[in-house]
Every structure is written in structure tokens, then in C-alpha cells.
Short mmCIF file of C-alpha atoms in Angstrom, two decimals:
data_model
loop_
_atom_site.label_atom_id
_atom_site.label_comp_id
_atom_site.label_asym_id
_atom_site.label_seq_id
_atom_site.Cartn_x
_atom_site.Cartn_y
_atom_site.Cartn_z
CA UNK F 1 30.80 6.57 -9.21
CA UNK F 2 34.10 7.89 -7.85
CA UNK F 3 34.83 11.14 -5.97
CA UNK F 4 37.98 12.66 -4.43
CA UNK F 5 37.54 13.16 -0.68
CA UNK F 6 40.90 14.44 0.54
CA UNK F 7 43.16 16.61 -1.60
CA UNK F 8 43.45 14.09 -4.38
CA UNK F 9 45.09 11.46 -2.17
CA UNK F 10 41.90 9.63 -1.10
CA UNK F 11 38.94 8.63 -3.24
CA UNK F 12 35.53 7.13 -2.49
CA UNK F 13 34.02 4.72 -4.97
CA UNK F 14 30.65 2.96 -5.10
CA UNK F 15 29.74 0.21 -7.52
CA UNK F 16 26.96 -1.84 -8.98
CA UNK F 17 27.93 -4.75 -6.72
CA UNK F 18 26.86 -2.73 -3.66
CA UNK F 19 30.37 -1.95 -2.42
CA UNK F 20 31.69 1.35 -1.11
CA UNK F 21 35.48 1.55 -1.20
CA UNK F 22 38.04 4.06 0.02
CA UNK F 23 41.18 4.23 -2.13
CA UNK F 24 44.29 6.03 -0.87
CA UNK F 25 47.78 6.71 -2.21
CA UNK F 26 50.38 9.38 -2.75
CA UNK F 27 49.52 9.56 -6.45
CA UNK F 28 46.82 8.20 -8.76
CA UNK F 29 49.17 5.42 -9.81
CA UNK F 30 49.73 4.34 -6.21
CA UNK F 31 46.11 4.08 -5.12
CA UNK F 32 45.36 1.08 -2.93
CA UNK F 33 42.23 -0.15 -1.20
CA UNK F 34 42.10 1.25 2.32
CA UNK F 35 38.69 0.00 3.42
CA UNK F 36 35.58 -1.51 1.86
CA UNK F 37 32.01 -2.20 2.93
CA UNK F 38 29.02 -3.76 1.20
CA UNK F 39 25.65 -2.03 1.19
CA UNK F 40 22.15 -3.25 0.39
CA UNK F 41 21.51 -2.97 -3.34
CA UNK F 42 23.37 -1.82 -6.41
CA UNK F 43 24.80 1.68 -5.87
CA UNK F 44 23.63 4.20 -8.47
CA UNK F 45 25.14 7.52 -7.33
CA UNK F 46 26.72 9.40 -4.45
CA UNK F 47 27.36 12.93 -3.25
CA UNK F 48 30.05 14.34 -0.96
CA UNK F 49 29.13 16.62 1.95
CA UNK F 50 30.95 19.99 2.25
CA UNK F 51 34.16 19.31 4.14
CA UNK F 52 34.29 15.72 2.91
CA UNK F 53 33.34 14.07 6.20
CA UNK F 54 30.29 12.22 4.85
CA UNK F 55 28.95 10.65 1.69
CA UNK F 56 25.34 10.19 0.65
CA UNK F 57 25.08 7.00 -1.42
CA UNK F 58 21.88 5.96 -3.20
CA UNK F 59 21.01 2.46 -4.39
CA UNK F 60 18.78 1.30 -7.22
CA UNK F 61 16.37 -0.28 -4.71
CA UNK F 62 15.52 3.13 -3.25
CA UNK F 63 17.77 3.06 -0.18
CA UNK F 64 20.09 5.93 0.68
CA UNK F 65 22.94 5.81 3.21
CA UNK F 66 25.07 8.31 5.09
CA UNK F 67 28.65 7.05 5.17
CA UNK F 68 31.51 8.55 7.21
CA UNK F 69 34.58 8.79 5.00
CA UNK F 70 36.92 8.35 7.98
CA UNK F 71 35.92 4.79 8.85
CA UNK F 72 33.03 3.91 6.45
CA UNK F 73 30.54 3.64 9.31
CA UNK F 74 27.04 3.60 7.83
CA UNK F 75 23.73 5.08 8.92
CA UNK F 76 20.55 4.47 6.89
CA UNK F 77 19.16 7.78 5.66
CA UNK F 78 15.89 7.06 3.88
CA UNK F 79 14.02 4.69 1.61
CA UNK F 80 11.73 5.44 -1.30
CA UNK F 81 9.63 3.19 -3.50
CA UNK F 82 11.18 2.18 -6.80
CA UNK F 83 7.93 1.24 -8.49
CA UNK F 84 4.28 2.20 -8.73
CA UNK F 85 2.33 1.81 -5.48
CA UNK F 86 -0.96 -0.07 -5.46
CA UNK F 87 -2.18 -0.25 -1.88
CA UNK F 88 -1.74 1.21 1.58
CA UNK F 89 -3.23 -0.15 4.80
CA UNK F 90 -2.91 0.24 8.54
CA UNK F 91 -2.70 -2.84 10.77
CA UNK F 92 -5.79 -3.32 12.91
CA UNK F 93 -6.21 -0.34 15.27
CA UNK F 94 -2.53 0.65 14.94
CA UNK F 95 -1.92 4.24 13.84
CA UNK F 96 1.87 4.51 14.09
CA UNK F 97 2.66 1.97 11.35
CA UNK F 98 1.32 1.43 7.84
CA UNK F 99 1.95 -0.95 4.94
CA UNK F 100 2.42 -0.37 1.22
CA UNK F 101 2.38 -2.62 -1.85
CA UNK F 102 4.87 -1.70 -4.56
CA UNK F 103 5.54 -2.70 -8.14
CA UNK F 104 9.12 -3.54 -7.16
CA UNK F 105 7.75 -6.70 -5.50
CA UNK F 106 7.92 -5.49 -1.89
CA UNK F 107 5.40 -5.14 0.90
CA UNK F 108 6.91 -2.54 3.24
CA UNK F 109 6.02 -1.78 6.85
CA UNK F 110 6.67 1.91 7.59
CA UNK F 111 7.02 3.67 10.94
CA UNK F 112 4.73 6.71 10.88
CA UNK F 113 6.81 8.45 13.56
CA UNK F 114 10.03 8.82 11.56
CA UNK F 115 8.94 7.39 8.15
CA UNK F 116 11.59 4.68 8.16
CA UNK F 117 11.02 1.24 6.66
CA UNK F 118 10.86 -1.24 9.53
CA UNK F 119 10.28 -4.31 7.41
CA UNK F 120 10.47 -5.25 3.75
CA UNK F 121 8.79 -8.46 2.61
CA UNK F 122 9.42 -9.75 -0.90
CA UNK F 123 6.98 -11.77 -2.96
CA UNK F 124 10.03 -13.74 -4.07
CA UNK F 125 9.05 -13.82 -7.74
CA UNK F 126 8.68 -11.42 -10.64
CA UNK F 127 5.14 -10.76 -9.44
CA UNK F 128 4.24 -7.77 -7.30
CA UNK F 129 1.72 -7.25 -4.49
CA UNK F 130 -1.57 -5.52 -5.26
CA UNK F 131 -3.33 -5.61 -1.90
CA UNK F 132 -2.41 -6.00 1.78
CA UNK F 133 -4.00 -6.42 5.21
CA UNK F 134 -2.42 -6.92 8.62
CA UNK F 135 -3.02 -7.59 12.30
CA UNK F 136 -0.63 -7.01 15.19
CA UNK F 137 1.19 -10.23 14.32
CA UNK F 138 0.85 -11.08 10.63
CA UNK F 139 0.81 -9.45 7.20
CA UNK F 140 -1.20 -10.97 4.35
CA UNK F 141 -0.78 -9.75 0.77
CA UNK F 142 -2.20 -10.78 -2.59
CA UNK F 143 -0.17 -10.54 -5.80
CA UNK F 144 -0.86 -10.10 -9.49
CA UNK F 145 0.19 -13.73 -10.09
CA UNK F 146 -2.73 -14.96 -7.97
CA UNK F 147 -0.67 -15.82 -4.90
CA UNK F 148 -1.42 -15.09 -1.23
CA UNK F 149 1.58 -14.57 1.05
CA UNK F 150 1.73 -14.30 4.84
CA UNK F 151 4.64 -12.87 6.83
CA UNK F 152 5.47 -12.43 10.50
CA UNK F 153 5.31 -8.73 11.50
CA UNK F 154 8.34 -8.88 13.78
CA UNK F 155 10.97 -10.59 11.61
CA UNK F 156 9.42 -10.57 8.15
CA UNK F 157 9.60 -14.36 7.97
CA UNK F 158 7.38 -15.94 5.33
CA UNK F 159 4.95 -18.07 7.32
CA UNK F 160 2.93 -19.53 4.47
CA UNK F 161 1.70 -18.96 0.96
CA UNK F 162 -1.18 -20.12 -1.20
CA UNK F 163 -0.43 -20.51 -4.89
CA UNK F 164 -3.17 -19.85 -7.44
CA UNK F 165 -5.55 -18.34 -4.89
CA UNK F 166 -7.15 -16.43 -7.78
CA UNK F 167 -6.68 -16.77 -11.52
CA UNK F 168 -5.54 -13.45 -12.96
CA UNK F 169 -4.45 -11.99 -9.62
CA UNK F 170 -5.57 -11.25 -6.08
CA UNK F 171 -7.16 -7.80 -6.16
CA UNK F 172 -8.50 -7.39 -2.61
CA UNK F 173 -7.79 -8.98 0.77
CA UNK F 174 -9.13 -8.56 4.30
CA UNK F 175 -8.33 -10.25 7.62
CA UNK F 176 -11.06 -11.23 10.05
CA UNK F 177 -10.94 -9.41 13.38
CA UNK F 178 -10.29 -12.71 15.18
CA UNK F 179 -7.46 -13.46 12.69
CA UNK F 180 -8.88 -16.89 11.94
CA UNK F 181 -9.59 -16.40 8.26
CA UNK F 182 -8.78 -14.27 5.21
CA UNK F 183 -11.26 -13.09 2.59
CA UNK F 184 -9.83 -12.42 -0.86
CA UNK F 185 -11.22 -11.03 -4.09
CA UNK F 186 -9.95 -11.86 -7.54
CA UNK F 187 -9.61 -10.54 -11.07
CA UNK F 188 -12.38 -12.83 -12.32
CA UNK F 189 -14.96 -11.85 -9.71
CA UNK F 190 -14.67 -14.52 -7.04
CA UNK F 191 -14.68 -13.95 -3.29
CA UNK F 192 -12.91 -16.71 -1.40
CA UNK F 193 -12.59 -17.43 2.30
CA UNK F 194 -9.39 -19.09 3.54
CA UNK F 195 -8.87 -20.61 6.98
CA UNK F 196 -5.50 -19.35 8.22
CA UNK F 197 -4.67 -22.39 10.36
CA UNK F 198 -5.06 -24.94 7.57
CA UNK F 199 -4.85 -22.64 4.50
CA UNK F 200 -7.91 -24.43 3.15
CA UNK F 201 -10.46 -22.60 1.04
CA UNK F 202 -13.67 -22.89 3.05
CA UNK F 203 -15.93 -20.84 0.79
CA UNK F 204 -16.08 -19.71 -2.84
CA UNK F 205 -18.60 -16.98 -3.67
CA UNK F 206 -19.07 -16.24 -7.35
CA UNK F 207 -21.62 -13.67 -8.48
CA UNK F 208 -19.45 -10.79 -9.65
CA UNK F 209 -18.71 -11.09 -13.37
CA UNK F 210 -15.60 -8.88 -13.36
CA UNK F 211 -12.67 -7.80 -11.20
CA UNK F 212 -13.36 -7.27 -7.49
CA UNK F 213 -12.01 -3.81 -6.71
CA UNK F 214 -12.70 -3.56 -2.99
CA UNK F 215 -14.15 -5.55 -0.12
CA UNK F 216 -14.90 -4.96 3.56
CA UNK F 217 -15.67 -7.21 6.49
CA UNK F 218 -18.25 -6.24 9.08
CA UNK F 219 -17.07 -6.19 12.72
CA UNK F 220 -18.79 -9.50 13.54
CA UNK F 221 -16.81 -11.25 10.76
CA UNK F 222 -20.01 -12.90 9.48
CA UNK F 223 -20.90 -10.41 6.77
CA UNK F 224 -18.87 -8.95 3.92
CA UNK F 225 -19.47 -6.38 1.21
CA UNK F 226 -17.77 -6.13 -2.17
CA UNK F 227 -17.70 -3.86 -5.22
CA UNK F 228 -16.63 -4.72 -8.73
CA UNK F 229 -15.95 -3.51 -12.22
CA UNK F 230 -19.27 -5.16 -13.13
CA UNK F 231 -21.06 -2.14 -11.51
CA UNK F 232 -22.36 -4.21 -8.59
CA UNK F 233 -22.30 -3.68 -4.83
CA UNK F 234 -23.00 -7.00 -3.11
CA UNK F 235 -23.36 -7.98 0.54
CA UNK F 236 -22.66 -11.52 1.71
CA UNK F 237 -23.39 -13.83 4.61
CA UNK F 238 -20.10 -15.72 4.86
CA UNK F 239 -21.44 -18.27 7.31
CA UNK F 240 -24.41 -19.18 5.11
CA UNK F 241 -22.30 -18.72 1.95
CA UNK F 242 -24.92 -16.68 0.15
CA UNK F 243 -25.53 -13.19 -1.20
CA UNK F 244 -27.87 -11.02 0.84
CA UNK F 245 -28.34 -7.83 -1.20
CA UNK F 246 -27.36 -6.43 -4.59
CA UNK F 247 -27.14 -2.82 -5.78
CA UNK F 248 -25.98 -1.64 -9.19
CA UNK F 249 -24.62 1.57 -10.68
CA UNK F 250 -26.19 2.63 -13.97
CA UNK F 251 -23.17 2.80 -16.22
CA UNK F 252 -19.59 2.48 -14.93
CA UNK F 253 -17.78 -0.01 -12.74
CA UNK F 254 -17.33 0.67 -9.02
CA UNK F 255 -13.73 1.24 -7.93
CA UNK F 256 -14.05 1.74 -4.19
CA UNK F 257 -16.37 2.07 -1.22
CA UNK F 258 -16.62 3.19 2.38
CA UNK F 259 -18.91 1.59 4.95
CA UNK F 260 -20.30 3.66 7.83
CA UNK F 261 -20.29 2.38 11.39
CA UNK F 262 -24.09 1.92 11.29
CA UNK F 263 -23.40 -0.90 8.77
CA UNK F 264 -26.22 0.21 6.48
CA UNK F 265 -24.79 3.35 4.84
CA UNK F 266 -22.30 2.71 2.04
CA UNK F 267 -20.61 5.27 -0.22
CA UNK F 268 -19.23 4.20 -3.60
CA UNK F 269 -17.39 5.82 -6.51
CA UNK F 270 -15.90 4.72 -9.80
CA UNK F 271 -15.89 4.98 -13.56
CA UNK F 272 -19.20 6.83 -13.68
CA UNK F 273 -17.53 9.88 -12.05
CA UNK F 274 -20.17 10.07 -9.36
CA UNK F 275 -20.09 9.48 -5.63
CA UNK F 276 -23.15 7.51 -4.57
CA UNK F 277 -24.66 7.12 -1.10
CA UNK F 278 -26.54 3.87 -0.53
CA UNK F 279 -28.77 2.55 2.23
CA UNK F 280 -28.45 -1.24 2.08
CA UNK F 281 -32.11 -1.54 3.12
CA UNK F 282 -33.25 0.38 0.03
CA UNK F 283 -32.95 -0.55 -3.65
CA UNK F 284 -32.18 2.89 -5.06
CA UNK F 285 -29.36 5.31 -4.19
CA UNK F 286 -30.05 7.81 -1.43
CA UNK F 287 -27.82 10.49 -2.94
CA UNK F 288 -25.53 11.02 -5.92
CA UNK F 289 -22.82 13.68 -6.28
CA UNK F 290 -21.26 14.53 -9.64
CA UNK F 291 -17.43 14.47 -9.68
CA UNK F 292 -14.80 15.92 -12.01
CA UNK F 293 -12.60 12.81 -11.94
CA UNK F 294 -12.67 9.04 -11.72
CA UNK F 295 -12.17 8.24 -8.05
CA UNK F 296 -9.98 5.19 -7.43
CA UNK F 297 -10.03 5.13 -3.64
CA UNK F 298 -11.84 6.41 -0.58
CA UNK F 299 -11.54 6.09 3.18
CA UNK F 300 -13.98 7.07 5.92
CA UNK F 301 -12.91 8.43 9.30
CA UNK F 302 -13.91 6.24 12.23
CA UNK F 303 -16.44 8.83 13.43
CA UNK F 304 -18.13 8.88 9.98
CA UNK F 305 -17.68 12.65 9.69
CA UNK F 306 -14.96 12.90 7.02
CA UNK F 307 -14.39 11.04 3.76
CA UNK F 308 -11.05 11.13 1.92
CA UNK F 309 -11.05 10.47 -1.84
CA UNK F 310 -8.49 10.50 -4.66
CA UNK F 311 -8.05 9.25 -8.20
CA UNK F 312 -7.21 10.45 -11.68
CA UNK F 313 -7.33 14.11 -10.60
CA UNK F 314 -4.18 13.51 -8.50
CA UNK F 315 -5.65 15.49 -5.58
CA UNK F 316 -6.44 14.13 -2.13
CA UNK F 317 -9.82 15.56 -1.14
CA UNK F 318 -11.45 15.52 2.28
CA UNK F 319 -15.24 15.70 2.25
CA UNK F 320 -17.81 16.55 4.86
CA UNK F 321 -19.89 13.38 4.67
CA UNK F 322 -23.20 14.91 5.73
CA UNK F 323 -22.87 18.07 3.63
CA UNK F 324 -21.47 16.24 0.62
CA UNK F 325 -18.96 19.05 0.09
CA UNK F 326 -15.18 19.20 -0.15
CA UNK F 327 -13.75 20.63 3.06
CA UNK F 328 -10.09 20.68 1.94
CA UNK F 329 -7.78 19.23 -0.70
CA UNK F 330 -4.07 18.59 -1.10
CA UNK F 331 -1.88 18.51 -4.22
CA UNK F 332 1.35 16.57 -4.47
CA UNK F 333 0.89 13.46 -6.58
CA UNK F 334 1.95 13.69 -10.23
CA UNK F 335 0.06 10.62 -11.45
CA UNK F 336 -3.17 8.89 -10.48
CA UNK F 337 -3.63 8.02 -6.81
CA UNK F 338 -4.34 4.32 -6.39
CA UNK F 339 -5.16 4.02 -2.70
CA UNK F 340 -5.44 6.05 0.47
CA UNK F 341 -6.36 5.34 4.08
CA UNK F 342 -7.28 7.20 7.23
CA UNK F 343 -5.21 6.27 10.26
CA UNK F 344 -7.33 4.55 12.92
CA UNK F 345 -6.94 7.62 15.15
CA UNK F 346 -8.12 9.89 12.26
CA UNK F 347 -5.09 12.19 12.62
CA UNK F 348 -3.42 11.35 9.31
CA UNK F 349 -4.19 10.13 5.79
CA UNK F 350 -1.66 8.18 3.74
CA UNK F 351 -1.97 8.11 -0.06
CA UNK F 352 0.00 6.16 -2.66
CA UNK F 353 0.06 6.33 -6.45
CA UNK F 354 1.52 5.42 -9.79
CA UNK F 355 4.10 8.22 -9.36
CA UNK F 356 6.00 6.02 -6.83
CA UNK F 357 5.07 8.52 -4.09
CA UNK F 358 3.90 7.86 -0.53
CA UNK F 359 2.33 10.99 0.94
CA UNK F 360 1.28 11.55 4.53
CA UNK F 361 -1.32 14.25 5.20
CA UNK F 362 -2.14 15.67 8.63
CA UNK F 363 -5.87 15.80 9.20
CA UNK F 364 -6.39 17.33 12.64
CA UNK F 365 -9.89 18.58 13.33
#
């Protein structure tokens, strides 16, 4: 792209090699390079501000820059996702940052105060991340090629990786609260426990017969709970390496779940287009609510009062958990929502979807 910026004697040009160049001369035939800088990514387009003092340049990797035409000084303007988004997660007990997994191969750490990207971690291959979890110090993500990656939160340095953690892809991942191990779920139904220090697999739990869609760890790090496309909700004793309980939906696979702080109440939803309340001490569902969509994701507020859901209906809905009724809903996504999460302080919900959109919703009560 090329634009005149000063009476036909100066031009700004951006190119696919990431350069921004100022050309100047008394006539078009006498144009010479005056100054050049290199930006991050291949430049796709630009626009000139009224008065010609600034340019807005946009790259193919979703970055946009404000550039002063006088001296080509650069200020990052914004970043957007360039692919479908598959997961969003907050680091443990941190509400002012969140992470996303994108089809462009990046795990991005966002600042919730100004919505800037603080860190971008690449899977380094043609694969893309499907699921992410983080502590104050590390980020762990699982990819569709079956690989687990770990990065440092501060510099984005790749600390370690585990190839072939799951055949067919890593579909769920959680960090223990003591950050000593990772639990991962796979496309073929396995739950695996990995010791972070040695990267050894210390446990392999195989009872699901299809893709693990979601998993949670209990606060004591001994017990886990998982849901799968095979319609099953299973609880596990990780120390004893055995299944404790099993619950099953009648017809469709389970896409997501939320676990209450009492550690016995679980809410699930999925292909059956129902939202089901379970008591893990009882065999049958406690309650079932008919839905008008297939819910892909849900998140429970830390006080167990509100439940956020979203899916094929493209709406983010906030439910009163006890009443089982929608309290409010927000429209904005143009394709299915893949994942959402309450902030640990319950003040915001972040949702991501196949429309490449990251949406932040205020949820003050």
C-alpha cells in the first residue's frame, strides 16, 4: 500500500516484508528513500489520519500500529486474533490477566486493564493450541497435534514440551494448585497426570471412550472430575489412580461442566440441549432444564450464585443458579462460542468463539 502524505512530495509505503518506508522527492521520478522501519508481521493495509501526521498500519497477524509520518516513531495500537479461538482461562486467582488459544498457533496473555497483548507464545509448528491453564509463573497449553507446551509467564520462554502427550490432540488441561503436576485430557478419552519437574507421566486413566471435553481439579489436588463426548461424567482419585463415581446423560455427549464449591454439586450441558444438575452422591440427576441451543461452555461464579453459558446460539447467558432462570444475556458473537470464563473476582466474563472475537462482559452485581 502507498499513500501521499505531504502535497505529493512525500509518500508512505508499507509492504509484505513488514517494512514502512517514507519516500520523498521533488517529483515522482525523483523519489528517494527518506526513512524506513520494520514492523512485526506482513503489512496488509494502512490509513492516513486527517492532517497527515499519523498512519494506522495493520498487519496480517492482527497487529495494528500508529506511526508518526515525521520520524516513523511507532506506538502499538491494538491486536486482534487472526484465527478461531478455542479456549480462554484466567491464571490462578488473577483477575487482571487472561489467556486465549487461537487457531493462528498462538497462546496470548492479555491485560484486562487496557486489553493489550502482554505475551504471545507460539506452538512453533503448524499445530494450534486447544486448551490452556496457568499459574503466576507458568503457562501450560495443549495442542491439536497432541503436544503439551510450557512457557514462562514473564518472558514467554519455552521451558519444556512433551511430544505425543495424547494421540489425536490434547483437549483439556489443568494445573494443580501446588504447581507440581498437570492433568490432561485427550481426543481418545484418556486422562493423564504429568509431573512438571521430570515431565514423566505418572498416571494414565482410561475409562472414557471418546474425546474428553472438560476436566476440573478439586482444591486438594487429589480428586478430579471429567466429562466426555461419551455422555459420561466421571470422578477420579488421582492418588489411588481409580474412578470413584460415574454418571451418564441419556442421549448426547457432555460438552462442559461447572463444579460448585461444596464439591458435590455439578452442572453439565452438551449435545442433548439440556442443562443438568447432579449431586455426586446420587445416581440420578437432581434437576434438568431444557435449552434452545447446544451449550459448549459454562463457568460458575466463585460464590456459586451465577452461571454463565454460551454455545451455538451465539449469546452469552447469565443464569441464577438456584432459580434455574436466565438473569441476563448479551449478543455480540457471530459464530458459535467455544469457551467462556468468569474472572476470579466475578466482575467480568470473557468469551471467545469461532468468529475470531474475544468479548469482555461486565458482570457487576
